[in-house]
Amino acid sequence: MLRAHTGTAVRAAEQPLLEAGQGDALMRRAAWGLAQHVLAELRRRGPVAGSTVAALVGSGNNGGDALWALSFLRRRGVHTVAVPASRSRALHDDGHAALLAAGGQVVDQVPSGAAVVIDGILGTGARGAFELPDGLVLPEGATVVACDVPSGVDADTGQVLGEVIPADVTVTFGAVKAGLLLGAGAQAAGRVELVEIGLGPYLGAPDLLSVGEPELRAAFAPPRWDDHKYSRGVLGAAAGSEQYPGAAVLVCRAALASGLGMVRLAAPEAVRQLVLGAAPEVVAQDQVGGKATAWVCGPGLGEDESAADRLEAVVVLAAEQGLPVVLDASALSLVSLAQVRRLRAAGAVVVMTPHCGELVALAQRLGAEAGLDAGEWESGLDEDPVGAVRELAETLDVVLVAKGPSTVIVEPGGTVFVQTEGGAELATGGTGDCLAGVIGAVLARGAADAERPAVGMQVAAAVRLHGLAGRAAAADGPFGASALPDQIRSVLATAAAK
Ligand SMILES: NC(=O)C1=CN([C@@H]2O[C@H](COP(=O)(O)OP(=O)(O)OC[C@H]3O[C@@H](n4cnc5c(N)ncnc54)[C@H](OP(=O)(O)O)[C@@H]3O)[C@@H](O)[C@H]2O)[C@@H](O)CC1
Ligand SMILES: Nc1ncnc2c1ncn2[C@@H]1O[C@H](COP(=O)(O)OP(=O)(O)O)[C@@H](O)[C@H]1O
């Protein structure tokens, strides 16, 4: 599990150490770790001695880290140059002295032969929009290593307000910064490497978590020897309509690929026929009902009266039995606040899976009805997307899965998860239907398991599985959503073999 803290939280954790005169020691630890990662990049490319590393150096401590790292690299026979990159061209005094003492140089331009360029312009001290230094040209093919945070990325929110220096690798100090996992920040950060500098005892609870392989394995464990189909979980699905029959196929196939005891589908005749052709193991019926351990409602449901009736039937059943419900797609536009409250009053877990447009619509409709100032909420969405998702989740008292390049999962009063496995290849119709099936499956499985992980963690594991399946599918070229279920099975097979 990856734990991330905002830049603000990391700066607060550093404070007692700075007051105790430990600032230089912290900086040298950070710089040493940065130098080790740069050496690893150089080794990957060829001989270390004789290669050139350039650093773009800002005037603050981020620049100090980069200068000290250059001084360490110089001692390994690397040609090291610092390029002042702030308006004032000021350099951190001790770092500058260390570089010169080691035989490094200060120059005006990044040499065209540089194998690695360290971005040490701005770190957690960045405020507002960033502008690239005038005339900056990075050598083609050079590996860009960001020091702590790519310049231009807000370490708290991942927001990029102005320009940015995208990195291949970000070497971050003390704690992974939340901004490296969110939105444009995650995109700019590339691979993230953490260097411990001894902040552990001073850091509070993480601001964000991201589940990894152990959590995926726990949430999607293979069946036990004595399992039977009901103990493995049964997912009920109210999905598909004459207009959108395929969505029901995707939900059912993705759920089955995630490993559970049974999928039960409530849908009109034409949808049932299509689904049974693709997955004859589905138990297809025309009404919502029967034994299930969780329900998913919405993909391809449409928005007419019969869709509303099917949603109401799911709400009544889930409220009676206290079952978890995933509301996706059409169900997000149809569900009323009264229905959500009925489910919550009955102790049913409610998971909503909006993409960005649906998230805003939810805030404007149900959020506003529940007392949220939707206009103010929307104006804060770009600046602090995690805060906004958390506020809406708490207002509605539901688990929100805000889908996108960084999918944010918030359980009211609980931890915030963010998963970034999925790539833009997932931006193709029907992948959200598959995700609804995977989340439904994990909840159906979890509901039947006495030792289940917390709901947020299960849902985050489902989002990871879906994202990894997308990556795997993309490796074979462009794909449509119906390619995902087979890849879900492969990802689970690989996870189980580890
Ligand atoms: N504290 C510690 O002991 C440790 C800290 N560590 C390291 O320090 C980093 C934080 O260092 P920091 O606090 O000096 O801030 P930093 O990111 O270098 O930027 C400050 C400078 O940038 C400027 N500036 C701001 N915004 C700007 C903009 N948009 N566009 C242009 N300029 C802008 C601002 O100028 P100002 O406008 O305020 O005059 C100021 O000069 C942290 O990320 C980590 O790498 C590690 O070594 C571990 C120990
Ligand atoms: N640019 C992107 N990068 C990564 N994942 C994306 C991107 N765009 C969309 N996705 C993912 O694809 C899925 C799309 O869901 P959704 O919009 O509901 O699709 P549909 O309604 O067509 O099934 C979500 O899991 C979302 O996180």
Coordinates of C-alpha atoms and ligand atoms in Angstrom, one line a residue:
M1 CA 0.0 0.0 0.0
L2 CA 1.4 3.4 -1.0
R3 CA 0.8 6.2 1.5
A4 CA 1.0 9.8 0.3
H5 CA 1.0 13.1 2.2
T6 CA 0.4 16.6 0.9
G7 CA 3.4 18.8 0.4
T8 CA 2.0 21.0 3.2
A9 CA 1.9 18.0 5.6
V10 CA 5.5 17.1 4.7
R11 CA 6.6 20.7 5.3
A12 CA 4.9 20.6 8.7
A13 CA 6.7 17.3 9.6
E14 CA 10.0 18.8 8.6
Q15 CA 9.5 21.8 10.9
P16 CA 10.6 20.3 14.3
L17 CA 13.7 18.9 12.6
L18 CA 14.5 22.3 11.1
E19 CA 14.1 23.9 14.5
A20 CA 16.4 21.3 16.0
G21 CA 19.1 22.3 13.4
Q22 CA 18.7 19.2 11.3
G23 CA 18.0 21.0 8.0
D24 CA 21.4 20.4 6.5
A25 CA 21.4 16.7 7.4
L26 CA 17.9 16.3 5.9
M27 CA 19.0 18.0 2.7
R28 CA 22.1 15.9 2.4
R29 CA 20.1 12.7 2.9
A30 CA 17.6 13.8 0.2
A31 CA 20.4 14.7 -2.2
W32 CA 22.3 11.4 -1.6
G33 CA 19.1 9.5 -2.4
L34 CA 18.6 11.6 -5.5
A35 CA 22.2 11.0 -6.6
Q36 CA 21.7 7.2 -6.2
H37 CA 18.6 7.2 -8.4
V38 CA 20.4 9.3 -11.0
L39 CA 23.3 6.9 -11.0
A40 CA 20.9 4.0 -11.6
E41 CA 19.5 5.9 -14.6
L42 CA 23.0 6.5 -15.9
R43 CA 23.9 2.8 -15.5
R44 CA 20.8 1.9 -17.4
R45 CA 22.1 4.0 -20.3
G46 CA 25.8 3.1 -20.3
P47 CA 29.0 3.9 -18.5
V48 CA 28.7 6.3 -15.5
A49 CA 32.2 7.9 -15.5
G50 CA 32.5 10.5 -18.2
S51 CA 28.7 11.0 -18.7
T52 CA 27.1 14.4 -18.2
V53 CA 24.4 15.3 -15.7
A54 CA 22.9 18.8 -15.8
A55 CA 20.6 20.3 -13.1
L56 CA 18.1 23.1 -13.6
V57 CA 18.5 24.9 -10.2
G58 CA 16.0 27.2 -8.5
S59 CA 16.8 29.5 -5.7
G60 CA 15.3 27.5 -2.8
N61 CA 16.0 24.3 -1.0
N62 CA 14.8 22.2 -4.0
G63 CA 17.8 23.7 -5.9
G64 CA 19.9 23.0 -2.8
D65 CA 19.1 19.3 -3.1
A66 CA 20.0 19.3 -6.8
L67 CA 23.4 21.0 -6.2
W68 CA 24.3 18.6 -3.4
A69 CA 23.3 15.7 -5.6
L70 CA 25.6 17.0 -8.4
S71 CA 28.4 17.3 -5.9
F72 CA 28.0 13.6 -5.0
L73 CA 27.8 12.6 -8.7
R74 CA 30.9 14.5 -9.5
R75 CA 32.8 12.2 -7.1
R76 CA 31.8 9.3 -9.2
G77 CA 33.5 10.7 -12.3
V78 CA 30.3 12.3 -13.7
H79 CA 30.6 15.7 -15.5
T80 CA 28.2 17.8 -13.6
V81 CA 26.8 21.2 -14.5
A82 CA 24.3 23.5 -12.7
V83 CA 22.1 25.8 -14.8
P84 CA 20.6 28.6 -12.6
A85 CA 16.9 28.7 -13.5
S86 CA 15.2 31.2 -11.3
R87 CA 14.7 34.8 -12.3
S88 CA 17.3 36.0 -9.7
R89 CA 19.7 33.2 -10.7
A90 CA 20.4 32.9 -7.0
L91 CA 21.7 29.5 -5.8
H92 CA 21.6 27.8 -2.4
D93 CA 24.8 28.9 -0.8
D94 CA 26.1 25.6 0.7
G95 CA 24.9 23.5 -2.3
H96 CA 26.7 25.9 -4.6
A97 CA 29.9 25.7 -2.5
A98 CA 29.7 21.9 -2.4
L99 CA 29.3 21.7 -6.2
L100 CA 32.3 23.9 -6.8
A101 CA 34.4 22.1 -4.2
A102 CA 33.7 18.8 -6.0
G103 CA 34.8 20.3 -9.4
G104 CA 31.3 20.9 -10.9
Q105 CA 30.5 23.9 -13.0
V106 CA 27.8 26.6 -13.3
V107 CA 26.8 27.2 -16.9
D108 CA 24.0 29.0 -18.8
Q109 CA 22.6 26.3 -20.9
V110 CA 21.9 22.5 -20.5
P111 CA 24.8 20.9 -22.6
S112 CA 23.4 19.0 -25.6
G113 CA 25.2 15.8 -24.5
A114 CA 23.6 15.6 -21.0
A115 CA 22.3 12.1 -20.4
V116 CA 20.3 13.1 -17.3
V117 CA 18.7 16.4 -16.5
I118 CA 17.7 17.0 -12.9
D119 CA 14.7 19.4 -12.4
G120 CA 15.6 21.2 -9.2
I121 CA 13.7 24.4 -9.9
L122 CA 10.6 24.1 -7.7
G123 CA 9.6 21.7 -5.0
T124 CA 7.1 22.0 -2.2
G125 CA 7.7 25.7 -1.9
A126 CA 6.1 26.4 -5.3
R127 CA 3.2 28.8 -5.3
G128 CA 1.0 29.7 -8.2
A129 CA 1.8 29.3 -11.9
F130 CA 5.2 28.3 -13.1
E131 CA 6.9 29.6 -16.2
L132 CA 9.6 27.6 -18.0
P133 CA 13.0 29.4 -18.0
D134 CA 13.5 31.5 -21.1
G135 CA 15.1 29.6 -24.0
L136 CA 15.1 26.3 -22.1
V137 CA 16.0 23.4 -24.5
L138 CA 16.3 19.9 -23.1
P139 CA 18.5 17.5 -25.0
E140 CA 16.6 15.0 -27.0
G141 CA 16.6 11.5 -25.4
A142 CA 17.9 12.8 -22.0
T143 CA 16.2 11.3 -18.9
V144 CA 14.5 13.9 -16.8
V145 CA 14.6 13.3 -13.1
A146 CA 12.5 15.6 -11.0
C147 CA 13.8 16.5 -7.6
D148 CA 11.0 15.9 -5.1
V149 CA 8.2 17.3 -7.3
P150 CA 8.2 18.2 -11.0
S151 CA 8.4 22.0 -11.4
G152 CA 4.9 23.3 -12.1
V153 CA 3.1 20.6 -10.1
D154 CA 1.3 21.5 -6.9
A155 CA 2.5 19.0 -4.3
D156 CA -0.8 19.1 -2.5
T157 CA -3.3 18.7 -5.3
G158 CA -1.5 17.7 -8.4
Q159 CA -2.8 20.8 -10.2
V160 CA -0.7 22.3 -13.0
L161 CA -1.6 26.0 -13.2
G162 CA 1.0 27.2 -15.7
E163 CA 3.8 25.3 -17.4
V164 CA 5.4 22.1 -16.2
I165 CA 8.6 20.1 -16.7
P166 CA 7.4 16.5 -17.2
A167 CA 9.7 13.9 -15.7
D168 CA 10.5 10.3 -16.5
V169 CA 11.2 9.7 -12.8
T170 CA 10.4 11.8 -9.7
V171 CA 12.6 11.2 -6.7
T172 CA 10.6 12.4 -3.8
F173 CA 11.8 12.9 -0.2
G174 CA 10.4 12.0 3.2
A175 CA 6.9 10.9 1.9
V176 CA 5.3 10.5 -1.5
K177 CA 3.5 13.8 -2.2
A178 CA -0.2 13.5 -2.9
G179 CA 0.2 15.8 -5.9
L180 CA 2.3 13.0 -7.6
L181 CA -0.7 10.7 -7.6
L182 CA -3.4 13.2 -8.7
G183 CA -4.5 14.3 -12.2
A184 CA -1.9 16.3 -14.2
G185 CA 0.6 15.9 -11.4
A186 CA 0.6 12.1 -11.7
Q187 CA 1.0 12.5 -15.5
A188 CA 4.0 14.8 -15.1
A189 CA 5.7 12.7 -12.4
G190 CA 6.5 9.6 -14.4
R191 CA 7.8 6.8 -12.1
V192 CA 7.8 7.9 -8.5
E193 CA 10.7 6.8 -6.2
L194 CA 10.7 7.5 -2.5
V195 CA 13.8 8.4 -0.5
E196 CA 13.4 8.1 3.3
I197 CA 15.0 11.0 5.2
G198 CA 13.7 10.2 8.7
L199 CA 10.4 12.1 8.7
G200 CA 8.4 9.0 9.7
P201 CA 7.9 9.8 13.4
Y202 CA 6.8 13.3 12.5
L203 CA 4.3 12.5 9.8
G204 CA 0.6 12.2 10.7
A205 CA -1.8 9.9 9.0
P206 CA -1.5 9.8 5.2
D207 CA -3.7 12.0 3.2
L208 CA -4.1 9.4 0.4
L209 CA -3.6 5.7 0.1
S210 CA -3.1 3.7 -3.1
V211 CA -3.6 -0.1 -3.0
G212 CA -1.0 -2.4 -4.5
E213 CA -0.7 -6.1 -5.3
P214 CA -1.2 -7.4 -1.7
E215 CA -4.5 -5.6 -1.4
L216 CA -5.6 -6.8 -4.8
R217 CA -4.8 -10.3 -3.9
A218 CA -6.7 -10.0 -0.6
A219 CA -9.8 -8.6 -2.2
F220 CA -9.8 -11.1 -5.1
A221 CA -8.4 -14.2 -3.4
P222 CA -9.1 -17.5 -5.1
P223 CA -11.9 -19.6 -3.6
R224 CA -11.3 -21.7 -0.5
W225 CA -11.6 -25.5 -0.8
D226 CA -15.0 -25.6 0.9
D227 CA -16.5 -22.6 -0.9
H228 CA -19.8 -23.0 -2.7
K229 CA -21.4 -20.7 -5.2
Y230 CA -23.4 -18.8 -2.6
S231 CA -20.4 -18.4 -0.2
R232 CA -18.4 -16.9 -3.1
G233 CA -20.9 -14.2 -3.5
V234 CA -23.8 -13.5 -5.9
L235 CA -24.1 -10.3 -7.8
G236 CA -27.5 -9.1 -8.9
A237 CA -27.4 -6.7 -11.9
A238 CA -30.1 -4.4 -13.1
A239 CA -28.5 -3.4 -16.3
G240 CA -29.2 -3.2 -20.1
S241 CA -32.3 -2.1 -22.0
E242 CA -33.6 -2.5 -25.5
Q243 CA -31.7 0.7 -26.4
Y244 CA -28.4 -0.3 -24.7
P245 CA -28.3 -4.1 -24.4
G246 CA -24.5 -4.5 -24.6
A247 CA -23.9 -2.7 -21.3
A248 CA -25.5 -5.7 -19.5
V249 CA -23.1 -8.1 -21.3
L250 CA -20.1 -6.1 -20.2
V251 CA -21.3 -5.9 -16.5
C252 CA -21.9 -9.6 -16.4
R253 CA -18.8 -10.7 -18.2
A254 CA -16.5 -8.4 -16.1
A255 CA -18.1 -9.6 -12.9
L256 CA -17.7 -13.3 -13.8
A257 CA -14.1 -12.6 -14.8
S258 CA -13.5 -11.1 -11.3
G259 CA -14.4 -14.5 -9.7
L260 CA -17.6 -14.9 -7.8
G261 CA -20.3 -17.6 -7.3
M262 CA -23.0 -16.3 -9.6
V263 CA -24.4 -13.4 -11.6
R264 CA -28.1 -12.8 -11.7
L265 CA -29.4 -10.4 -14.3
A266 CA -32.8 -8.6 -14.2
A267 CA -33.4 -7.2 -17.7
P268 CA -35.9 -7.2 -20.6
E269 CA -36.2 -10.3 -22.9
A270 CA -34.0 -9.0 -25.7
V271 CA -31.2 -8.1 -23.2
R272 CA -31.4 -11.5 -21.6
Q273 CA -31.1 -13.3 -24.9
L274 CA -28.0 -11.3 -25.8
V275 CA -26.4 -11.8 -22.4
L276 CA -27.1 -15.5 -22.4
G277 CA -25.5 -15.8 -25.8
A278 CA -22.3 -14.2 -24.4
A279 CA -22.4 -15.8 -21.0
P280 CA -24.8 -18.7 -20.6
E281 CA -23.9 -19.1 -16.9
V282 CA -25.8 -15.9 -16.0
V283 CA -29.1 -16.4 -14.3
A284 CA -31.4 -14.2 -16.3
Q285 CA -34.8 -13.0 -15.1
D286 CA -37.3 -10.3 -16.0
Q287 CA -37.8 -8.9 -12.5
V288 CA -35.4 -7.8 -9.8
G289 CA -35.4 -10.4 -7.0
G290 CA -33.8 -13.6 -5.8
K291 CA -30.8 -14.3 -3.7
A292 CA -27.8 -11.9 -4.0
T293 CA -25.1 -10.5 -1.8
A294 CA -24.8 -7.2 -3.7
W295 CA -26.5 -5.4 -6.5
V296 CA -25.3 -3.2 -9.3
C297 CA -27.7 -0.9 -11.0
G298 CA -27.5 1.5 -14.0
P299 CA -25.3 0.5 -16.9
G300 CA -27.4 0.7 -20.1
L301 CA -30.5 0.9 -17.9
G302 CA -31.9 3.9 -19.9
E303 CA -33.9 6.6 -18.2
D304 CA -37.5 5.8 -18.9
E305 CA -40.2 4.7 -16.5
S306 CA -39.2 1.0 -16.6
A307 CA -35.6 1.9 -15.8
A308 CA -36.9 3.9 -12.8
D309 CA -39.0 0.9 -11.7
R310 CA -36.0 -1.4 -11.9
L311 CA -33.9 1.0 -9.8
E312 CA -36.7 1.3 -7.2
A313 CA -37.0 -2.5 -7.1
V314 CA -33.2 -2.7 -6.4
V315 CA -33.5 -0.1 -3.7
V316 CA -36.4 -1.8 -2.0
L317 CA -34.6 -5.2 -2.0
A318 CA -31.2 -3.9 -1.0
A319 CA -32.8 -1.9 1.8
E320 CA -34.8 -4.9 3.1
Q321 CA -31.7 -7.1 3.1
G322 CA -29.0 -4.5 3.9
L323 CA -27.1 -5.3 0.7
P324 CA -24.4 -3.2 -0.9
V325 CA -25.5 -1.4 -4.0
V326 CA -23.4 0.0 -6.9
L327 CA -25.1 2.9 -8.7
D328 CA -23.6 3.7 -12.1
A329 CA -24.5 5.5 -15.3
S330 CA -28.3 5.9 -15.7
A331 CA -28.9 5.1 -12.0
L332 CA -26.8 8.2 -11.1
S333 CA -29.3 10.4 -12.9
L334 CA -32.4 8.5 -11.7
V335 CA -31.7 7.9 -8.1
S336 CA -33.4 10.3 -5.6
L337 CA -32.0 11.5 -2.3
A338 CA -34.9 9.7 -0.6
Q339 CA -33.8 6.4 -2.1
V340 CA -30.1 7.0 -1.1
R341 CA -31.3 7.8 2.4
R342 CA -33.5 4.7 2.6
L343 CA -30.6 2.5 1.7
R344 CA -28.3 4.2 4.2
A345 CA -30.9 4.0 7.0
A346 CA -31.1 0.3 6.4
G347 CA -27.3 0.0 6.7
A348 CA -26.7 -0.7 3.0
V349 CA -23.4 0.4 1.6
V350 CA -24.0 2.7 -1.4
V351 CA -21.2 3.1 -4.0
M352 CA -21.6 5.7 -6.8
T353 CA -19.3 5.6 -9.7
P354 CA -19.5 9.0 -11.6
H355 CA -17.1 10.2 -14.3
C356 CA -16.3 13.9 -14.2
G357 CA -19.5 15.1 -15.9
E358 CA -21.7 12.8 -13.8
L359 CA -19.9 14.0 -10.6
V360 CA -20.8 17.6 -11.3
A361 CA -24.4 16.6 -12.1
L362 CA -24.6 14.6 -8.9
A363 CA -23.4 17.6 -6.9
Q364 CA -25.9 19.9 -8.6
R365 CA -28.9 17.6 -8.1
L366 CA -28.5 15.4 -5.0
G367 CA -25.7 17.4 -3.4
A368 CA -27.7 20.6 -3.6
E369 CA -30.8 18.9 -2.3
A370 CA -28.8 17.6 0.7
G371 CA -27.6 21.1 1.5
L372 CA -24.4 21.4 -0.5
D373 CA -23.6 24.8 -2.1
A374 CA -23.1 23.3 -5.5
G375 CA -21.8 26.5 -7.2
E376 CA -19.1 26.9 -4.6
W377 CA -18.4 23.2 -4.6
E378 CA -17.9 23.3 -8.4
S379 CA -15.6 26.3 -8.3
G380 CA -13.3 24.4 -5.8
L381 CA -13.3 21.2 -7.9
D382 CA -10.1 21.9 -10.0
E383 CA -8.2 23.4 -7.2
D384 CA -8.8 20.6 -4.7
P385 CA -10.5 17.6 -6.4
V386 CA -9.9 15.3 -3.5
G387 CA -11.5 17.8 -1.0
A388 CA -14.5 18.2 -3.3
V389 CA -15.1 14.5 -3.8
R390 CA -14.8 14.0 0.0
E391 CA -17.3 16.8 0.7
L392 CA -19.8 15.3 -1.7
A393 CA -19.3 11.8 -0.4
E394 CA -19.9 13.0 3.1
T395 CA -22.9 15.1 2.1
L396 CA -24.5 12.1 0.5
D397 CA -23.1 9.6 2.9
V398 CA -22.1 7.3 0.1
V399 CA -18.8 5.8 -1.2
L400 CA -17.9 7.9 -4.2
V401 CA -15.6 6.6 -7.0
A402 CA -14.7 9.7 -9.1
K403 CA -13.4 8.1 -12.3
G404 CA -10.7 9.5 -14.5
P405 CA -7.0 9.3 -15.1
S406 CA -6.6 9.3 -11.3
T407 CA -9.6 7.6 -9.9
V408 CA -10.4 8.9 -6.4
I409 CA -12.3 6.7 -4.0
V410 CA -13.8 8.2 -0.8
E411 CA -15.6 6.4 1.9
P412 CA -17.3 8.9 4.2
G413 CA -15.3 9.5 7.3
G414 CA -12.7 7.0 6.0
T415 CA -9.5 7.0 4.1
V416 CA -9.2 8.4 0.6
F417 CA -7.7 6.1 -2.0
V418 CA -6.4 7.1 -5.4
Q419 CA -5.6 4.6 -8.2
T420 CA -3.6 5.6 -11.3
E421 CA -3.1 2.2 -13.1
G422 CA -5.5 2.8 -15.9
G423 CA -4.3 4.7 -19.0
A424 CA -6.2 6.8 -21.6
E425 CA -6.8 3.7 -23.6
L426 CA -9.7 3.1 -21.1
A427 CA -11.4 6.2 -22.6
T428 CA -13.6 4.1 -24.8
G429 CA -17.3 3.3 -24.4
G430 CA -18.3 0.5 -22.1
T431 CA -15.2 0.4 -19.9
G432 CA -17.2 2.0 -17.1
D433 CA -19.8 -0.7 -17.4
C434 CA -17.0 -3.3 -16.9
L435 CA -15.8 -1.3 -13.8
A436 CA -19.3 -1.4 -12.3
G437 CA -19.2 -5.2 -12.8
V438 CA -15.8 -5.5 -11.1
I439 CA -16.9 -3.3 -8.2
G440 CA -20.2 -5.2 -7.9
A441 CA -18.3 -8.5 -7.8
V442 CA -15.8 -7.4 -5.1
L443 CA -18.7 -6.2 -2.9
A444 CA -20.7 -9.4 -3.6
R445 CA -17.6 -11.5 -2.6
G446 CA -16.8 -9.3 0.4
A447 CA -20.3 -9.3 1.7
A448 CA -20.1 -13.1 1.9
D449 CA -16.7 -13.0 3.6
A450 CA -16.5 -12.5 7.4
E451 CA -12.9 -11.2 7.2
R452 CA -13.5 -8.7 4.4
P453 CA -11.3 -5.6 4.1
A454 CA -12.9 -2.2 4.5
V455 CA -15.2 -1.2 1.7
G456 CA -13.0 1.6 0.4
M457 CA -10.1 -0.8 0.2
Q458 CA -12.1 -3.4 -1.7
V459 CA -13.4 -0.8 -4.2
A460 CA -9.9 0.6 -4.6
A461 CA -8.6 -2.9 -5.4
A462 CA -11.4 -3.3 -8.0
V463 CA -10.3 0.0 -9.6
R464 CA -6.7 -1.2 -9.6
L465 CA -7.7 -4.5 -11.2
H466 CA -9.7 -2.7 -13.9
G467 CA -6.8 -0.3 -14.6
L468 CA -4.3 -3.1 -14.9
A469 CA -6.6 -5.0 -17.2
G470 CA -6.8 -1.8 -19.4
R471 CA -3.0 -1.6 -19.5
A472 CA -2.7 -5.3 -20.4
A473 CA -5.3 -4.9 -23.2
A474 CA -3.5 -1.9 -24.5
A475 CA -0.3 -3.9 -24.9
D476 CA -2.0 -5.8 -27.8
G477 CA -3.1 -2.6 -29.5
P478 CA -6.3 -0.5 -29.5
F479 CA -9.2 -2.3 -27.9
G480 CA -12.9 -2.0 -27.1
A481 CA -14.4 -2.7 -23.7
S482 CA -15.3 -6.3 -24.5
A483 CA -11.6 -7.1 -24.4
L484 CA -11.4 -6.2 -20.7
P485 CA -13.0 -9.3 -19.1
D486 CA -10.3 -11.7 -20.5
Q487 CA -7.6 -9.3 -19.3
I488 CA -9.2 -9.1 -15.8
R489 CA -8.8 -12.9 -15.6
S490 CA -5.1 -12.7 -16.8
V491 CA -4.3 -10.0 -14.2
L492 CA -5.9 -12.1 -11.4
A493 CA -4.0 -15.2 -12.6
T494 CA -0.7 -13.3 -12.5
A495 CA -1.6 -11.8 -9.0
A496 CA -2.4 -15.3 -7.7
A497 CA 0.9 -16.8 -9.1
K498 CA 3.0 -14.2 -7.2
Ligands
LIG1 N1 13.0 22.1 4.4 C1 14.0 21.2 4.4 O1 14.9 21.2 5.2 C2 14.1 20.2 3.3 C3 13.6 20.5 2.1 N2 13.9 19.8 1.0 C4 13.7 20.3 -0.3 O2 13.3 21.6 -0.3 C5 12.2 21.8 -1.1 C6 11.4 22.9 -0.6 O3 12.3 24.0 -0.6 P1 11.8 25.5 -0.4 O4 10.9 25.6 0.7 O5 13.0 26.4 -0.4 O6 11.0 25.8 -1.7 P2 11.3 25.5 -3.3 O7 10.4 24.4 -3.7 O8 12.8 25.3 -3.4 O9 10.9 26.8 -4.0 C7 11.1 28.1 -3.3 C8 11.6 29.1 -4.3 O10 10.8 29.1 -5.5 C9 10.3 30.4 -5.7 N3 8.9 30.2 -6.3 C10 7.8 29.7 -5.7 N4 6.8 29.5 -6.6 C11 7.3 29.9 -7.8 C12 6.7 30.0 -9.1 N5 5.5 29.6 -9.3 N6 7.5 30.4 -10.1 C13 8.8 30.8 -9.9 N7 9.4 30.8 -8.6 C14 8.6 30.3 -7.6 C15 10.3 31.1 -4.4 O11 10.6 32.4 -4.7 P3 9.8 33.6 -3.9 O12 8.8 34.0 -5.0 O13 9.2 33.1 -2.7 O14 10.9 34.6 -3.7 C16 11.5 30.5 -3.7 O15 12.7 31.1 -4.0 C17 11.5 20.5 -1.1 O16 10.7 20.3 -2.2 C18 12.7 19.5 -1.1 O17 13.2 19.4 -2.4 C19 14.7 18.6 1.2 O18 16.0 19.0 1.0 C20 14.5 18.0 2.6 C21 14.8 19.0 3.6
LIG2 N1 -7.8 9.5 -19.9 C1 -8.0 8.5 -19.1 N2 -7.0 7.9 -18.4 C2 -7.3 6.8 -17.6 N3 -8.5 6.2 -17.4 C3 -9.5 6.8 -18.1 C4 -9.4 7.9 -18.9 N4 -10.6 8.2 -19.4 C5 -11.4 7.4 -18.9 N5 -10.8 6.5 -18.1 C6 -11.4 5.4 -17.4 O1 -12.3 4.7 -18.2 C7 -13.6 4.4 -17.5 C8 -14.7 5.1 -18.3 O2 -15.9 5.0 -17.6 P1 -17.2 5.7 -18.2 O3 -16.9 7.1 -18.6 O4 -18.3 5.5 -17.2 O5 -17.4 4.8 -19.5 P2 -18.8 4.1 -20.1 O6 -19.9 4.9 -19.5 O7 -18.6 4.3 -21.6 O8 -18.8 2.7 -19.7 C9 -13.4 4.8 -16.1 O9 -12.9 3.7 -15.3 C10 -12.3 5.9 -16.2 O10 -11.5 6.0 -15.0

